[in-house]
Amino acid sequence: MKNVNCQISLLLRRVSFLIPECGILSKELKNLVMETGPYYFVKNLPLHELITQEFINTFVKKGSCYALTHNTNIDEDNTVALLPNGKLILSLDKDTYEETGLQGRPSQYSGRKVMKFIVSIDLMDLSFNPNSKKCERVSWSFKEKKPLKFDFLLAWHHTGAEESTMMSYFSNYRIQELQPKIALSTVTELQCPVLRSGALRGEPEAACSAPELLDWLGAVFSRADLTNEPHSFVSTYCCPQPSTVVARAYLCTITGFILPEKICLLLEQLCHYFDEPKLAPWVTLSVQGFADSPVSWRENEHGFRKGGEHLYNFVIFNNQDYWLQMAVGANDDCPP
């Protein structure tokens, strides 16, 4: 598991884990869950604030800085994301793109009539060349030519001792410090699919397949009724076969603007879950990205149309084997 990259999807809104045959979380795992935040919400933040030398030097160069426009629809609105590598990604409608005067490319999901354009700005390059024509043009575009303002979600991961905070840095704007929403629960008498780590495709009457597991997890995390009762008009889905009933399972869901670095810590702790013998044959960690993010995997362009999903799921077995499942909607490149 050491070589697994937890940052394959960067802008994350929800993480859930399920531990069969578990009623109480370990102290270490519960502490990690409770320390997932904070993140920040800034109202009407001018885009040019994210390209200043001060912002780049304070946050981008001294850790992993993430930003995403809030309450914007990727297929209809202008959306912006800041990635931890210093790339500022703009998904702009045709009129806005032309008004900025910046160089970009047509969205690969535009169809015959191009209505969206993608602009990528390397903040590290702007920082190293502050007097370049490119830097001057970007600054002029955001400050004078086409001033843009958005509501932003922001998060910052840093390992240094410096106490620079986004609350103080953006104190001239309406900024809130937020904590992720945490839902912890114990599910009793849960019917779980039988899995074998070496049988991704499943085995007749012996083990369920990886796609069957992913469908089942979606139902469990959605709290769907899995009994398949004839009078149910909501869901007729039931657990795939073969299955087994566990006396109790621990379910945790964290929702907010979640740092990939926090996901890595959770995954590492879940891997240590089997350091001592456990009744559970496996545990899962599922991560979902923002549906209206302009990127999905790494810097790959993201679309919505009918879905907007991009997610991945780890299944960690008690023998330390693991599965990694990755899924995207129709308007996305295949995951790396």
Tab-separated table of C-alpha atoms in Angstrom:
chain	number	residue	atom	x	y	z
A	1	MET	CA	0.000	0.000	0.000
A	2	LYS	CA	2.974	2.356	0.380
A	3	ASN	CA	3.101	3.219	-3.305
A	4	VAL	CA	-0.572	4.062	-3.649
A	5	ASN	CA	-1.175	7.710	-4.551
A	6	CYS	CA	-4.084	9.074	-2.501
A	7	GLN	CA	-4.129	12.286	-4.537
A	8	ILE	CA	-5.437	10.773	-7.747
A	9	SER	CA	-8.552	12.865	-7.252
A	10	LEU	CA	-7.775	16.241	-5.746
A	11	LEU	CA	-10.962	18.140	-4.937
A	12	LEU	CA	-12.826	15.921	-2.520
A	13	ARG	CA	-16.204	16.396	-0.877
A	14	ARG	CA	-16.950	13.101	0.869
A	15	VAL	CA	-15.109	10.135	2.336
A	16	SER	CA	-16.776	7.087	3.869
A	17	PHE	CA	-15.396	3.952	5.435
A	18	LEU	CA	-17.097	0.736	6.471
A	19	ILE	CA	-15.667	-1.778	8.928
A	20	PRO	CA	-17.588	-5.061	9.286
A	21	GLU	CA	-17.626	-6.765	12.678
A	22	CYS	CA	-16.737	-3.536	14.458
A	23	GLY	CA	-18.768	-1.660	17.058
A	24	ILE	CA	-16.273	0.901	18.388
A	25	LEU	CA	-13.554	2.822	16.566
A	26	SER	CA	-9.998	2.738	17.824
A	27	LYS	CA	-8.765	5.910	19.516
A	28	GLU	CA	-6.272	6.553	16.696
A	29	LEU	CA	-8.865	6.222	13.950
A	30	LYS	CA	-11.450	8.324	15.771
A	31	ASN	CA	-8.897	11.094	16.367
A	32	LEU	CA	-8.104	11.164	12.653
A	33	VAL	CA	-11.797	11.431	11.821
A	34	MET	CA	-12.282	14.316	14.235
A	35	GLU	CA	-9.237	16.173	12.889
A	36	THR	CA	-10.213	16.142	9.213
A	37	GLY	CA	-10.801	19.936	9.026
A	38	PRO	CA	-10.811	22.858	8.919
A	39	TYR	CA	-11.570	24.454	5.580
A	40	TYR	CA	-12.764	27.930	4.660
A	41	PHE	CA	-15.562	29.664	2.799
A	42	VAL	CA	-14.840	33.121	1.341
A	43	LYS	CA	-17.651	35.238	-0.113
A	44	ASN	CA	-17.141	37.276	-3.304
A	45	LEU	CA	-13.387	36.795	-3.480
A	46	PRO	CA	-11.817	38.541	-6.507
A	47	LEU	CA	-9.918	36.046	-8.620
A	48	HIS	CA	-6.862	38.296	-8.770
A	49	GLU	CA	-6.305	37.615	-5.041
A	50	LEU	CA	-5.194	34.090	-5.952
A	51	ILE	CA	-2.443	35.242	-8.319
A	52	THR	CA	-0.705	37.808	-6.106
A	53	GLN	CA	2.901	37.201	-5.151
A	54	GLU	CA	1.953	37.417	-1.489
A	55	PHE	CA	-0.680	34.674	-1.772
A	56	ILE	CA	1.638	32.421	-3.780
A	57	ASN	CA	4.529	32.901	-1.339
A	58	THR	CA	2.341	32.484	1.754
A	59	PHE	CA	0.255	29.471	0.768
A	60	VAL	CA	1.105	27.895	-2.601
A	61	LYS	CA	4.847	27.610	-1.994
A	62	LYS	CA	4.569	26.547	1.645
A	63	GLY	CA	2.274	23.578	1.388
A	64	SER	CA	-0.609	22.223	-0.634
A	65	CYS	CA	-3.255	24.848	-1.331
A	66	TYR	CA	-6.684	23.941	-2.698
A	67	ALA	CA	-9.531	26.163	-3.874
A	68	LEU	CA	-12.832	25.561	-5.666
A	69	THR	CA	-15.677	27.861	-6.629
A	70	HIS	CA	-18.800	27.199	-4.577
A	71	ASN	CA	-22.334	26.760	-5.949
A	72	THR	CA	-21.236	26.904	-9.583
A	73	ASN	CA	-22.380	24.401	-12.218
A	74	ILE	CA	-19.574	23.113	-14.405
A	75	ASP	CA	-21.718	22.818	-17.560
A	76	GLU	CA	-23.302	26.271	-17.267
A	77	ASP	CA	-21.213	28.620	-15.109
A	78	ASN	CA	-17.664	29.868	-14.868
A	79	THR	CA	-15.783	27.644	-12.430
A	80	VAL	CA	-12.276	27.817	-10.993
A	81	ALA	CA	-10.033	25.402	-9.141
A	82	LEU	CA	-6.594	25.804	-7.587
A	83	LEU	CA	-4.583	22.583	-7.411
A	84	PRO	CA	-1.727	21.826	-4.987
A	85	ASN	CA	0.824	21.908	-7.810
A	86	GLY	CA	0.083	25.606	-8.241
A	87	LYS	CA	-2.108	25.248	-11.337
A	88	LEU	CA	-5.122	27.562	-11.487
A	89	ILE	CA	-7.717	25.954	-13.766
A	90	LEU	CA	-10.530	28.095	-15.207
A	91	SER	CA	-13.558	26.700	-17.023
A	92	LEU	CA	-15.132	29.726	-18.717
A	93	ASP	CA	-18.144	30.321	-20.923
A	94	LYS	CA	-17.450	31.677	-24.394
A	95	ASP	CA	-18.237	35.335	-23.626
A	96	THR	CA	-16.161	35.448	-20.440
A	97	TYR	CA	-13.257	33.679	-22.132
A	98	GLU	CA	-13.166	36.190	-24.942
A	99	GLU	CA	-13.424	39.112	-22.526
A	100	THR	CA	-10.461	37.936	-20.425
A	101	GLY	CA	-8.158	37.979	-23.441
A	102	LEU	CA	-6.284	34.957	-22.072
A	103	GLN	CA	-5.071	31.985	-24.066
A	104	GLY	CA	-6.854	28.685	-23.522
A	105	ARG	CA	-8.374	25.758	-25.366
A	106	PRO	CA	-11.909	24.646	-26.176
A	107	SER	CA	-13.451	22.257	-23.689
A	108	GLN	CA	-13.266	18.706	-25.014
A	109	TYR	CA	-16.913	18.251	-24.000
A	110	SER	CA	-18.277	21.264	-25.866
A	111	GLY	CA	-19.717	19.442	-28.859
A	112	ARG	CA	-19.912	21.033	-32.312
A	113	LYS	CA	-20.591	24.516	-30.974
A	114	VAL	CA	-17.845	25.472	-28.538
A	115	MET	CA	-19.406	27.116	-25.496
A	116	LYS	CA	-16.767	26.434	-22.838
A	117	PHE	CA	-13.030	27.085	-22.723
A	118	ILE	CA	-10.311	25.879	-20.354
A	119	VAL	CA	-7.534	28.204	-19.189
A	120	SER	CA	-4.605	26.868	-17.140
A	121	ILE	CA	-2.347	29.298	-15.284
A	122	ASP	CA	0.829	28.112	-13.572
A	123	LEU	CA	1.168	30.221	-10.415
A	124	MET	CA	4.681	28.924	-9.780
A	125	ASP	CA	5.722	30.184	-13.206
A	126	LEU	CA	4.153	33.584	-12.470
A	127	SER	CA	6.045	33.693	-9.195
A	128	PHE	CA	9.406	32.909	-10.791
A	129	ASN	CA	8.807	35.434	-13.572
A	130	PRO	CA	6.866	38.283	-11.893
A	131	ASN	CA	7.948	40.852	-14.479
A	132	SER	CA	7.151	38.757	-17.535
A	133	LYS	CA	4.591	39.836	-20.124
A	134	LYS	CA	2.537	36.749	-19.297
A	135	CYS	CA	2.336	37.696	-15.617
A	136	GLU	CA	1.414	41.276	-16.460
A	137	ARG	CA	-1.264	40.140	-18.890
A	138	VAL	CA	-2.897	37.756	-16.399
A	139	SER	CA	-2.840	40.407	-13.678
A	140	TRP	CA	-4.287	43.028	-16.035
A	141	SER	CA	-6.994	40.620	-17.182
A	142	PHE	CA	-8.213	39.778	-13.657
A	143	LYS	CA	-7.886	43.268	-12.218
A	144	GLU	CA	-9.007	45.486	-15.087
A	145	LYS	CA	-10.063	43.722	-18.278
A	146	LYS	CA	-12.491	41.207	-16.744
A	147	PRO	CA	-12.611	41.336	-12.934
A	148	LEU	CA	-14.135	38.077	-11.729
A	149	LYS	CA	-15.463	37.320	-8.252
A	150	PHE	CA	-16.550	33.979	-6.857
A	151	ASP	CA	-17.551	32.333	-3.625
A	152	PHE	CA	-14.649	30.000	-2.849
A	153	LEU	CA	-13.956	26.962	-0.717
A	154	LEU	CA	-10.319	26.966	0.401
A	155	ALA	CA	-8.100	24.503	2.229
A	156	TRP	CA	-4.409	24.465	3.029
A	157	HIS	CA	-2.113	21.655	4.125
A	158	HIS	CA	1.301	22.603	5.439
A	159	THR	CA	3.887	20.916	7.640
A	160	GLY	CA	5.879	23.936	8.772
A	161	ALA	CA	5.619	25.787	12.054
A	162	GLU	CA	4.403	29.027	10.503
A	163	GLU	CA	1.104	30.304	11.808
A	164	SER	CA	-0.090	32.127	8.697
A	165	THR	CA	-3.799	31.473	8.465
A	166	MET	CA	-6.396	32.008	5.793
A	167	MET	CA	-8.670	33.630	8.366
A	168	SER	CA	-6.207	36.461	8.929
A	169	TYR	CA	-5.012	36.631	5.326
A	170	PHE	CA	-8.538	37.116	3.942
A	171	SER	CA	-9.791	39.165	6.896
A	172	ASN	CA	-10.883	41.972	4.524
A	173	TYR	CA	-13.444	39.594	3.021
A	174	ARG	CA	-16.345	37.644	4.458
A	175	ILE	CA	-14.606	34.439	5.487
A	176	GLN	CA	-15.801	31.544	7.618
A	177	GLU	CA	-13.856	28.681	9.117
A	178	LEU	CA	-15.817	25.452	8.637
A	179	GLN	CA	-15.498	21.912	9.932
A	180	PRO	CA	-16.545	18.846	7.928
A	181	LYS	CA	-19.800	17.160	8.878
A	182	ILE	CA	-19.153	13.799	10.511
A	183	ALA	CA	-21.719	11.005	10.703
A	184	LEU	CA	-20.826	7.960	12.812
A	185	SER	CA	-23.115	4.987	13.202
A	186	THR	CA	-23.240	1.281	13.924
A	187	VAL	CA	-25.287	-0.876	11.554
A	188	THR	CA	-26.590	-4.126	13.019
A	189	GLU	CA	-27.336	-7.371	11.217
A	190	LEU	CA	-25.829	-6.121	7.966
A	191	GLN	CA	-25.837	-8.510	5.039
A	192	CYS	CA	-22.399	-8.219	3.363
A	193	PRO	CA	-21.118	-9.723	0.110
A	194	VAL	CA	-18.502	-12.440	0.377
A	195	LEU	CA	-15.231	-11.342	-1.251
A	196	ARG	CA	-11.964	-13.025	-2.170
A	197	SER	CA	-8.967	-10.774	-2.722
A	198	GLY	CA	-7.773	-12.786	-5.714
A	199	ALA	CA	-11.172	-12.905	-7.416
A	200	LEU	CA	-11.916	-9.428	-8.800
A	201	ARG	CA	-14.479	-10.890	-11.187
A	202	GLY	CA	-16.042	-13.010	-8.508
A	203	GLU	CA	-16.530	-16.754	-8.466
A	204	PRO	CA	-19.896	-18.524	-8.912
A	205	GLU	CA	-21.368	-19.378	-5.514
A	206	ALA	CA	-18.019	-18.520	-3.833
A	207	ALA	CA	-17.380	-14.766	-4.077
A	208	CYS	CA	-18.922	-11.547	-5.385
A	209	SER	CA	-17.232	-9.367	-7.985
A	210	ALA	CA	-15.708	-5.916	-7.549
A	211	PRO	CA	-18.516	-4.154	-9.512
A	212	GLU	CA	-21.126	-5.910	-7.356
A	213	LEU	CA	-19.348	-4.658	-4.247
A	214	LEU	CA	-19.302	-1.061	-5.539
A	215	ASP	CA	-23.056	-1.159	-6.207
A	216	TRP	CA	-23.684	-2.577	-2.749
A	217	LEU	CA	-21.517	0.067	-1.061
A	218	GLY	CA	-23.453	2.811	-2.818
A	219	ALA	CA	-26.662	1.422	-1.375
A	220	VAL	CA	-25.196	1.083	2.137
A	221	PHE	CA	-23.735	4.598	2.161
A	222	SER	CA	-27.081	5.936	0.915
A	223	ARG	CA	-28.850	4.096	3.746
A	224	ALA	CA	-31.064	2.296	1.244
A	225	ASP	CA	-33.308	-0.516	2.390
A	226	LEU	CA	-31.623	-3.725	1.212
A	227	THR	CA	-34.335	-6.175	2.206
A	228	ASN	CA	-36.018	-6.226	-1.234
A	229	GLU	CA	-39.470	-6.437	0.330
A	230	PRO	CA	-42.333	-6.755	-2.210
A	231	HIS	CA	-44.124	-3.696	-0.756
A	232	SER	CA	-41.088	-1.409	-1.145
A	233	PHE	CA	-41.562	1.231	-3.852
A	234	VAL	CA	-38.230	2.959	-3.142
A	235	SER	CA	-35.681	0.224	-3.786
A	236	THR	CA	-35.778	-3.387	-4.867
A	237	TYR	CA	-32.001	-3.738	-4.584
A	238	CYS	CA	-30.615	-6.448	-2.325
A	239	CYS	CA	-27.170	-7.674	-1.345
A	240	PRO	CA	-25.405	-9.692	-4.072
A	241	GLN	CA	-24.798	-13.381	-3.491
A	242	PRO	CA	-23.035	-15.114	-1.892
A	243	SER	CA	-23.348	-13.045	1.268
A	244	THR	CA	-22.973	-13.273	5.013
A	245	VAL	CA	-24.659	-11.415	7.867
A	246	VAL	CA	-22.384	-9.519	10.274
A	247	ALA	CA	-23.650	-8.735	13.760
A	248	ARG	CA	-22.583	-5.106	13.459
A	249	ALA	CA	-20.576	-2.845	11.190
A	250	TYR	CA	-19.163	0.622	11.770
A	251	LEU	CA	-19.992	3.270	9.199
A	252	CYS	CA	-18.408	6.722	9.051
A	253	THR	CA	-19.048	9.493	6.517
A	254	ILE	CA	-17.195	12.818	6.420
A	255	THR	CA	-18.525	15.592	4.176
A	256	GLY	CA	-16.900	18.945	3.421
A	257	PHE	CA	-13.824	20.167	1.531
A	258	ILE	CA	-11.416	17.390	2.403
A	259	LEU	CA	-7.661	17.396	1.889
A	260	PRO	CA	-6.176	14.372	0.074
A	261	GLU	CA	-3.448	14.339	2.719
A	262	LYS	CA	-6.125	13.527	5.309
A	263	ILE	CA	-7.390	10.683	3.124
A	264	CYS	CA	-3.884	9.209	3.049
A	265	LEU	CA	-3.735	9.229	6.848
A	266	LEU	CA	-7.123	7.509	7.081
A	267	LEU	CA	-6.075	4.890	4.547
A	268	GLU	CA	-2.824	4.233	6.390
A	269	GLN	CA	-4.667	3.792	9.685
A	270	LEU	CA	-7.192	1.438	8.091
A	271	CYS	CA	-4.303	-0.646	6.767
A	272	HIS	CA	-3.043	-0.968	10.344
A	273	TYR	CA	-6.476	-2.187	11.418
A	274	PHE	CA	-5.389	-5.740	10.662
A	275	ASP	CA	-2.104	-5.536	12.577
A	276	GLU	CA	-3.924	-7.522	15.232
A	277	PRO	CA	-6.340	-10.372	14.375
A	278	LYS	CA	-9.858	-9.154	13.589
A	279	LEU	CA	-13.136	-10.819	12.703
A	280	ALA	CA	-13.570	-8.518	9.686
A	281	PRO	CA	-12.388	-10.054	6.389
A	282	TRP	CA	-11.980	-6.591	4.814
A	283	VAL	CA	-12.624	-2.865	5.258
A	284	THR	CA	-13.443	-0.220	2.649
A	285	LEU	CA	-12.609	3.449	2.125
A	286	SER	CA	-14.652	5.332	-0.489
A	287	VAL	CA	-13.837	8.859	-1.697
A	288	GLN	CA	-16.002	11.148	-3.863
A	289	GLY	CA	-14.906	14.288	-5.685
A	290	PHE	CA	-17.014	17.401	-6.264
A	291	ALA	CA	-19.455	16.835	-9.117
A	292	ASP	CA	-18.960	20.392	-10.454
A	293	SER	CA	-15.180	20.552	-10.221
A	294	PRO	CA	-13.409	21.585	-13.460
A	295	VAL	CA	-10.940	18.707	-12.938
A	296	SER	CA	-11.359	15.092	-11.884
A	297	TRP	CA	-8.161	13.007	-11.875
A	298	ARG	CA	-5.011	15.072	-11.550
A	299	GLU	CA	-5.522	17.824	-14.165
A	300	ASN	CA	-7.943	15.942	-16.412
A	301	GLU	CA	-10.959	17.964	-17.482
A	302	HIS	CA	-14.214	17.054	-15.798
A	303	GLY	CA	-17.758	17.259	-17.196
A	304	PHE	CA	-21.201	16.729	-15.740
A	305	ARG	CA	-24.117	16.435	-18.177
A	306	LYS	CA	-26.021	13.481	-16.665
A	307	GLY	CA	-23.676	12.443	-13.884
A	308	GLY	CA	-20.629	14.323	-12.705
A	309	GLU	CA	-19.359	11.494	-10.549
A	310	HIS	CA	-15.691	10.783	-10.044
A	311	LEU	CA	-14.782	8.512	-7.171
A	312	TYR	CA	-12.490	5.798	-5.985
A	313	ASN	CA	-12.786	2.991	-3.476
A	314	PHE	CA	-10.187	0.974	-1.580
A	315	VAL	CA	-10.944	-2.502	-0.297
A	316	ILE	CA	-8.287	-3.604	2.183
A	317	PHE	CA	-8.261	-7.306	3.004
A	318	ASN	CA	-7.042	-8.880	6.219
A	319	ASN	CA	-4.116	-10.436	4.331
A	320	GLN	CA	-3.024	-6.874	3.274
A	321	ASP	CA	-4.093	-7.388	-0.339
A	322	TYR	CA	-6.197	-4.528	-1.662
A	323	TRP	CA	-8.456	-3.491	-4.513
A	324	LEU	CA	-8.544	0.014	-5.946
A	325	GLN	CA	-11.713	0.829	-7.880
A	326	MET	CA	-12.015	4.084	-9.823
A	327	ALA	CA	-15.080	5.434	-11.609
A	328	VAL	CA	-16.025	8.482	-13.649
A	329	GLY	CA	-18.999	9.691	-15.638
A	330	ALA	CA	-19.312	9.672	-19.414
A	331	ASN	CA	-17.745	13.143	-19.757
A	332	ASP	CA	-14.340	12.269	-18.324
A	333	ASP	CA	-11.112	10.679	-19.424
A	334	CYS	CA	-10.407	7.263	-17.967
A	335	PRO	CA	-8.680	7.449	-14.575
A	336	PRO	CA	-4.885	7.086	-14.564
